[in-house]
Amino acid sequence: VIQPNEVTFNDILESYEIEQQLLRPELISPVEEVLSWYKHNNLTMHGIRDNSNGRLVGFINAIPLTDEYFKIFQQGKITDVNIPLKHIRNYDYPDFYKLYISSICISPDYQNTNAFKILYDSFISVIIKLAISNEIYFSELLAEASTYQGERLCNAIGMRYIKNTEHNTKLYFGTLIPPSLRLRNNKGKELHTFYTRIFEEYRDIFS
C-alpha cells in the first residue's frame, strides 16, 4: 500500500500508462491534471505497488467535490478529464463530503491476483481513519463506469444506475449515510457497521 503522502510523480505516470491499457483515450486525464489534484489534496489518489519491482499495479482516484460540481456530474454531460481545483474540496475540517470515484484500475498483469482486495481494503481503511481521526464523513458517492468491469463493480457493491452519459459511459450513485452499499468481506462490513452508527447519530440531518 502506498501511503497518501508517498505517491510519486512516477506513480502518477504509471497510473496513466495503466489507464491507456484499459480506457478510451478521451476518458483519460493528463498526468499533469492528476498531479495537480494530488498536490491540492493528497488523498485524491490511493495506490498499491508490487514489492518485488516497485511498479504501481493498482490505484483509485477519489475526489471530494463541492456540492455544486457533484450535481453537475450527475447530469452526465461532462467528463472527469479536467476537474477545476476550485471544485475539489480539501479535508480541512469536520463535515459531510460528497465523493466522486474518478477511476479504479488494476494493471492487466495483476487482475488475477489479490491486488484488488489489497486496494479495496486500504481505501476503506482510509475512509474509516478520516472518520475516526478527523470527523470527515462521506454521505454520497458517484462513480462513472466506462468498462464492463466497472459496471460489474458498481452493481456488486449496490450502487444504483442513474443514466448513460453523453460520452457513452454509465453513472452510478450510492450513499454511505444512510448506508446503502453492499460492502463485502470483513473490511467492508467494518465500514458498513461504522457508518450505520454515524447515520443513527446524525439521523435528524438526513431524514
Short mmCIF file of C-alpha atoms in Angstrom, two decimals:
data_model
loop_
_atom_site.label_atom_id
_atom_site.label_comp_id
_atom_site.label_asym_id
_atom_site.label_seq_id
_atom_site.Cartn_x
_atom_site.Cartn_y
_atom_site.Cartn_z
CA VAL A 1 0.00 0.00 0.00
CA ILE A 2 1.32 3.46 -0.90
CA GLN A 3 0.76 5.93 1.92
CA PRO A 4 -1.06 9.12 0.84
CA ASN A 5 1.99 11.36 1.21
CA GLU A 6 4.26 8.90 -0.62
CA VAL A 7 2.66 8.97 -4.07
CA THR A 8 5.36 9.98 -6.55
CA PHE A 9 5.31 11.55 -9.99
CA ASN A 10 6.36 8.16 -11.36
CA ASP A 11 3.33 6.54 -9.69
CA ILE A 12 1.05 9.03 -11.43
CA LEU A 13 2.84 8.42 -14.71
CA GLU A 14 2.38 4.67 -14.30
CA SER A 15 -1.31 5.18 -13.46
CA TYR A 16 -1.67 6.98 -16.80
CA GLU A 17 0.00 4.05 -18.57
CA ILE A 18 -2.37 1.59 -16.88
CA GLU A 19 -5.38 3.65 -17.95
CA GLN A 20 -4.09 3.65 -21.53
CA GLN A 21 -4.43 -0.14 -21.50
CA LEU A 22 -7.98 -0.09 -20.12
CA LEU A 23 -9.82 3.09 -21.12
CA ARG A 24 -10.69 5.08 -24.22
CA PRO A 25 -8.17 7.91 -24.79
CA GLU A 26 -10.76 10.66 -24.43
CA LEU A 27 -11.58 9.47 -20.90
CA ILE A 28 -8.01 9.63 -19.56
CA SER A 29 -6.87 12.65 -17.57
CA PRO A 30 -3.43 14.07 -18.44
CA VAL A 31 -0.62 13.28 -16.00
CA GLU A 32 -0.35 16.98 -15.12
CA GLU A 33 -4.05 17.10 -14.21
CA VAL A 34 -3.87 14.13 -11.83
CA LEU A 35 -0.69 15.57 -10.31
CA SER A 36 -2.44 18.89 -9.69
CA TRP A 37 -5.32 17.07 -7.93
CA TYR A 38 -2.85 15.23 -5.72
CA LYS A 39 -0.92 18.38 -4.84
CA HIS A 40 -4.22 20.06 -3.96
CA ASN A 41 -5.44 17.12 -1.83
CA ASN A 42 -3.04 14.22 -1.28
CA LEU A 43 -5.90 11.82 -0.54
CA THR A 44 -7.28 12.02 -4.07
CA MET A 45 -5.06 9.11 -5.15
CA HIS A 46 -4.63 5.74 -3.46
CA GLY A 47 -2.29 3.14 -4.89
CA ILE A 48 -0.53 -0.17 -4.37
CA ARG A 49 2.87 -1.35 -5.62
CA ASP A 50 4.45 -4.71 -6.35
CA ASN A 51 7.15 -5.03 -3.68
CA SER A 52 9.33 -7.12 -5.98
CA ASN A 53 9.80 -4.43 -8.63
CA GLY A 54 8.33 -1.19 -7.23
CA ARG A 55 5.74 -0.92 -10.02
CA LEU A 56 2.36 0.66 -9.44
CA VAL A 57 -0.16 -2.10 -10.06
CA GLY A 58 -3.45 -0.56 -8.96
CA PHE A 59 -4.96 2.75 -7.92
CA ILE A 60 -8.10 4.66 -7.07
CA ASN A 61 -8.69 8.32 -7.86
CA ALA A 62 -11.37 9.51 -5.44
CA ILE A 63 -12.17 13.20 -5.45
CA PRO A 64 -14.29 15.09 -2.89
CA LEU A 65 -16.34 17.56 -4.90
CA THR A 66 -18.22 20.68 -3.99
CA ASP A 67 -21.99 20.18 -3.84
CA GLU A 68 -22.36 22.33 -6.97
CA TYR A 69 -19.95 20.29 -9.07
CA PHE A 70 -21.28 16.98 -7.76
CA LYS A 71 -24.72 17.94 -9.11
CA ILE A 72 -23.18 18.93 -12.45
CA PHE A 73 -21.55 15.49 -12.76
CA GLN A 74 -24.87 13.80 -12.02
CA GLN A 75 -26.26 15.30 -15.22
CA GLY A 76 -23.86 13.15 -17.28
CA LYS A 77 -22.88 15.92 -19.67
CA ILE A 78 -19.21 16.42 -18.78
CA THR A 79 -16.23 14.11 -18.37
CA ASP A 80 -13.89 13.98 -15.39
CA VAL A 81 -10.78 14.53 -17.52
CA ASN A 82 -10.32 18.07 -16.24
CA ILE A 83 -11.77 18.93 -12.83
CA PRO A 84 -11.04 22.51 -11.73
CA LEU A 85 -9.24 22.66 -8.40
CA LYS A 86 -11.78 25.16 -7.08
CA HIS A 87 -14.35 22.35 -7.16
CA ILE A 88 -12.14 19.83 -5.31
CA ARG A 89 -12.53 20.07 -1.56
CA ASN A 90 -9.75 19.67 0.97
CA TYR A 91 -10.29 17.59 4.09
CA ASP A 92 -9.59 20.61 6.25
CA TYR A 93 -12.47 20.46 8.74
CA PRO A 94 -15.12 18.05 10.05
CA ASP A 95 -18.04 17.82 7.65
CA PHE A 96 -20.07 15.61 5.34
CA TYR A 97 -18.39 15.25 1.94
CA LYS A 98 -19.59 14.04 -1.46
CA LEU A 99 -17.10 11.72 -3.13
CA TYR A 100 -16.62 11.16 -6.85
CA ILE A 101 -14.83 7.93 -7.79
CA SER A 102 -12.94 9.02 -10.88
CA SER A 103 -11.21 5.70 -11.61
CA ILE A 104 -10.41 2.30 -10.15
CA CYS A 105 -7.82 0.42 -12.17
CA ILE A 106 -5.75 -2.72 -11.76
CA SER A 107 -2.93 -3.35 -14.23
CA PRO A 108 -3.93 -6.14 -16.66
CA ASP A 109 -0.92 -8.17 -15.50
CA TYR A 110 -2.30 -8.24 -11.93
CA GLN A 111 -6.03 -8.70 -12.48
CA ASN A 112 -5.95 -12.36 -11.44
CA THR A 113 -4.11 -11.69 -8.18
CA ASN A 114 -5.14 -10.32 -4.79
CA ALA A 115 -4.25 -6.78 -5.91
CA PHE A 116 -7.85 -5.57 -5.98
CA LYS A 117 -8.56 -6.83 -2.47
CA ILE A 118 -5.47 -5.04 -1.12
CA LEU A 119 -6.53 -1.82 -2.87
CA TYR A 120 -10.16 -2.17 -1.73
CA ASP A 121 -9.21 -2.80 1.89
CA SER A 122 -6.67 0.03 2.01
CA PHE A 123 -9.15 2.52 0.55
CA ILE A 124 -11.77 1.57 3.12
CA SER A 125 -9.16 1.92 5.87
CA VAL A 126 -8.50 5.50 4.75
CA ILE A 127 -12.24 6.29 4.85
CA ILE A 128 -12.53 4.88 8.37
CA LYS A 129 -9.41 6.70 9.55
CA LEU A 130 -10.71 10.02 8.21
CA ALA A 131 -13.94 9.50 10.12
CA ILE A 132 -12.32 8.49 13.41
CA SER A 133 -9.44 10.99 13.38
CA ASN A 134 -10.96 13.98 11.63
CA GLU A 135 -14.76 13.53 11.77
CA ILE A 136 -14.83 13.58 7.99
CA TYR A 137 -17.73 11.54 6.65
CA PHE A 138 -18.82 10.68 3.11
CA SER A 139 -22.55 10.93 2.58
CA GLU A 140 -22.97 10.43 -1.18
CA LEU A 141 -20.85 8.60 -3.75
CA LEU A 142 -20.85 8.95 -7.52
CA ALA A 143 -18.97 6.74 -9.98
CA GLU A 144 -18.68 6.70 -13.75
CA ALA A 145 -18.30 3.24 -15.26
CA SER A 146 -16.58 3.24 -18.64
CA THR A 147 -15.85 -0.50 -18.87
CA TYR A 148 -17.80 -3.71 -18.34
CA GLN A 149 -15.66 -4.44 -15.27
CA GLY A 150 -16.55 -1.03 -13.85
CA GLU A 151 -20.25 -1.70 -14.31
CA ARG A 152 -19.91 -5.07 -12.58
CA LEU A 153 -18.13 -3.50 -9.63
CA CYS A 154 -20.73 -0.75 -9.22
CA ASN A 155 -23.53 -3.30 -9.34
CA ALA A 156 -21.71 -5.66 -6.98
CA ILE A 157 -21.40 -3.08 -4.22
CA GLY A 158 -25.00 -1.96 -4.62
CA MET A 159 -24.60 1.38 -6.37
CA ARG A 160 -27.70 2.47 -8.27
CA TYR A 161 -27.53 3.06 -12.00
CA ILE A 162 -28.58 6.64 -12.82
CA LYS A 163 -28.15 7.17 -16.55
CA ASN A 164 -25.95 6.87 -19.61
CA THR A 165 -23.74 9.91 -20.09
CA GLU A 166 -23.38 11.91 -23.28
CA HIS A 167 -19.89 10.38 -23.71
CA ASN A 168 -21.07 6.75 -23.62
CA THR A 169 -20.36 5.79 -20.01
CA LYS A 170 -22.72 4.94 -17.14
CA LEU A 171 -23.24 6.85 -13.92
CA TYR A 172 -23.86 5.08 -10.61
CA PHE A 173 -24.89 6.56 -7.27
CA GLY A 174 -24.76 5.31 -3.69
CA THR A 175 -24.85 6.56 -0.12
CA LEU A 176 -22.88 5.80 3.00
CA ILE A 177 -25.25 7.95 5.06
CA PRO A 178 -27.65 6.23 5.22
CA PRO A 179 -25.68 3.07 4.33
CA SER A 180 -26.98 1.67 1.04
CA LEU A 181 -23.96 -0.21 -0.30
CA ARG A 182 -23.34 -3.95 -0.19
CA LEU A 183 -19.75 -3.97 1.04
CA ARG A 184 -18.15 -7.41 1.01
CA ASN A 185 -15.53 -9.01 3.28
CA ASN A 186 -14.53 -8.05 6.81
CA LYS A 187 -13.21 -4.58 5.95
CA GLY A 188 -16.38 -3.72 4.04
CA LYS A 189 -18.55 -4.93 6.91
CA GLU A 190 -16.49 -2.84 9.32
CA LEU A 191 -17.18 0.27 7.25
CA HIS A 192 -20.90 -0.56 6.98
CA THR A 193 -21.20 -1.04 10.74
CA PHE A 194 -19.31 2.18 11.44
CA TYR A 195 -21.41 4.26 9.07
CA THR A 196 -24.63 2.75 10.38
CA ARG A 197 -23.69 4.17 13.77
CA ILE A 198 -22.85 7.54 12.21
CA PHE A 199 -26.25 7.58 10.47
CA GLU A 200 -28.03 6.89 13.75
CA GLU A 201 -26.09 9.72 15.39
CA TYR A 202 -26.97 12.22 12.65
CA ARG A 203 -30.35 10.79 11.61
CA ASP A 204 -32.10 14.16 12.04
CA ILE A 205 -29.88 15.76 9.40
CA PHE A 206 -30.50 13.07 6.79
CA SER A 207 -34.16 12.28 7.44
#
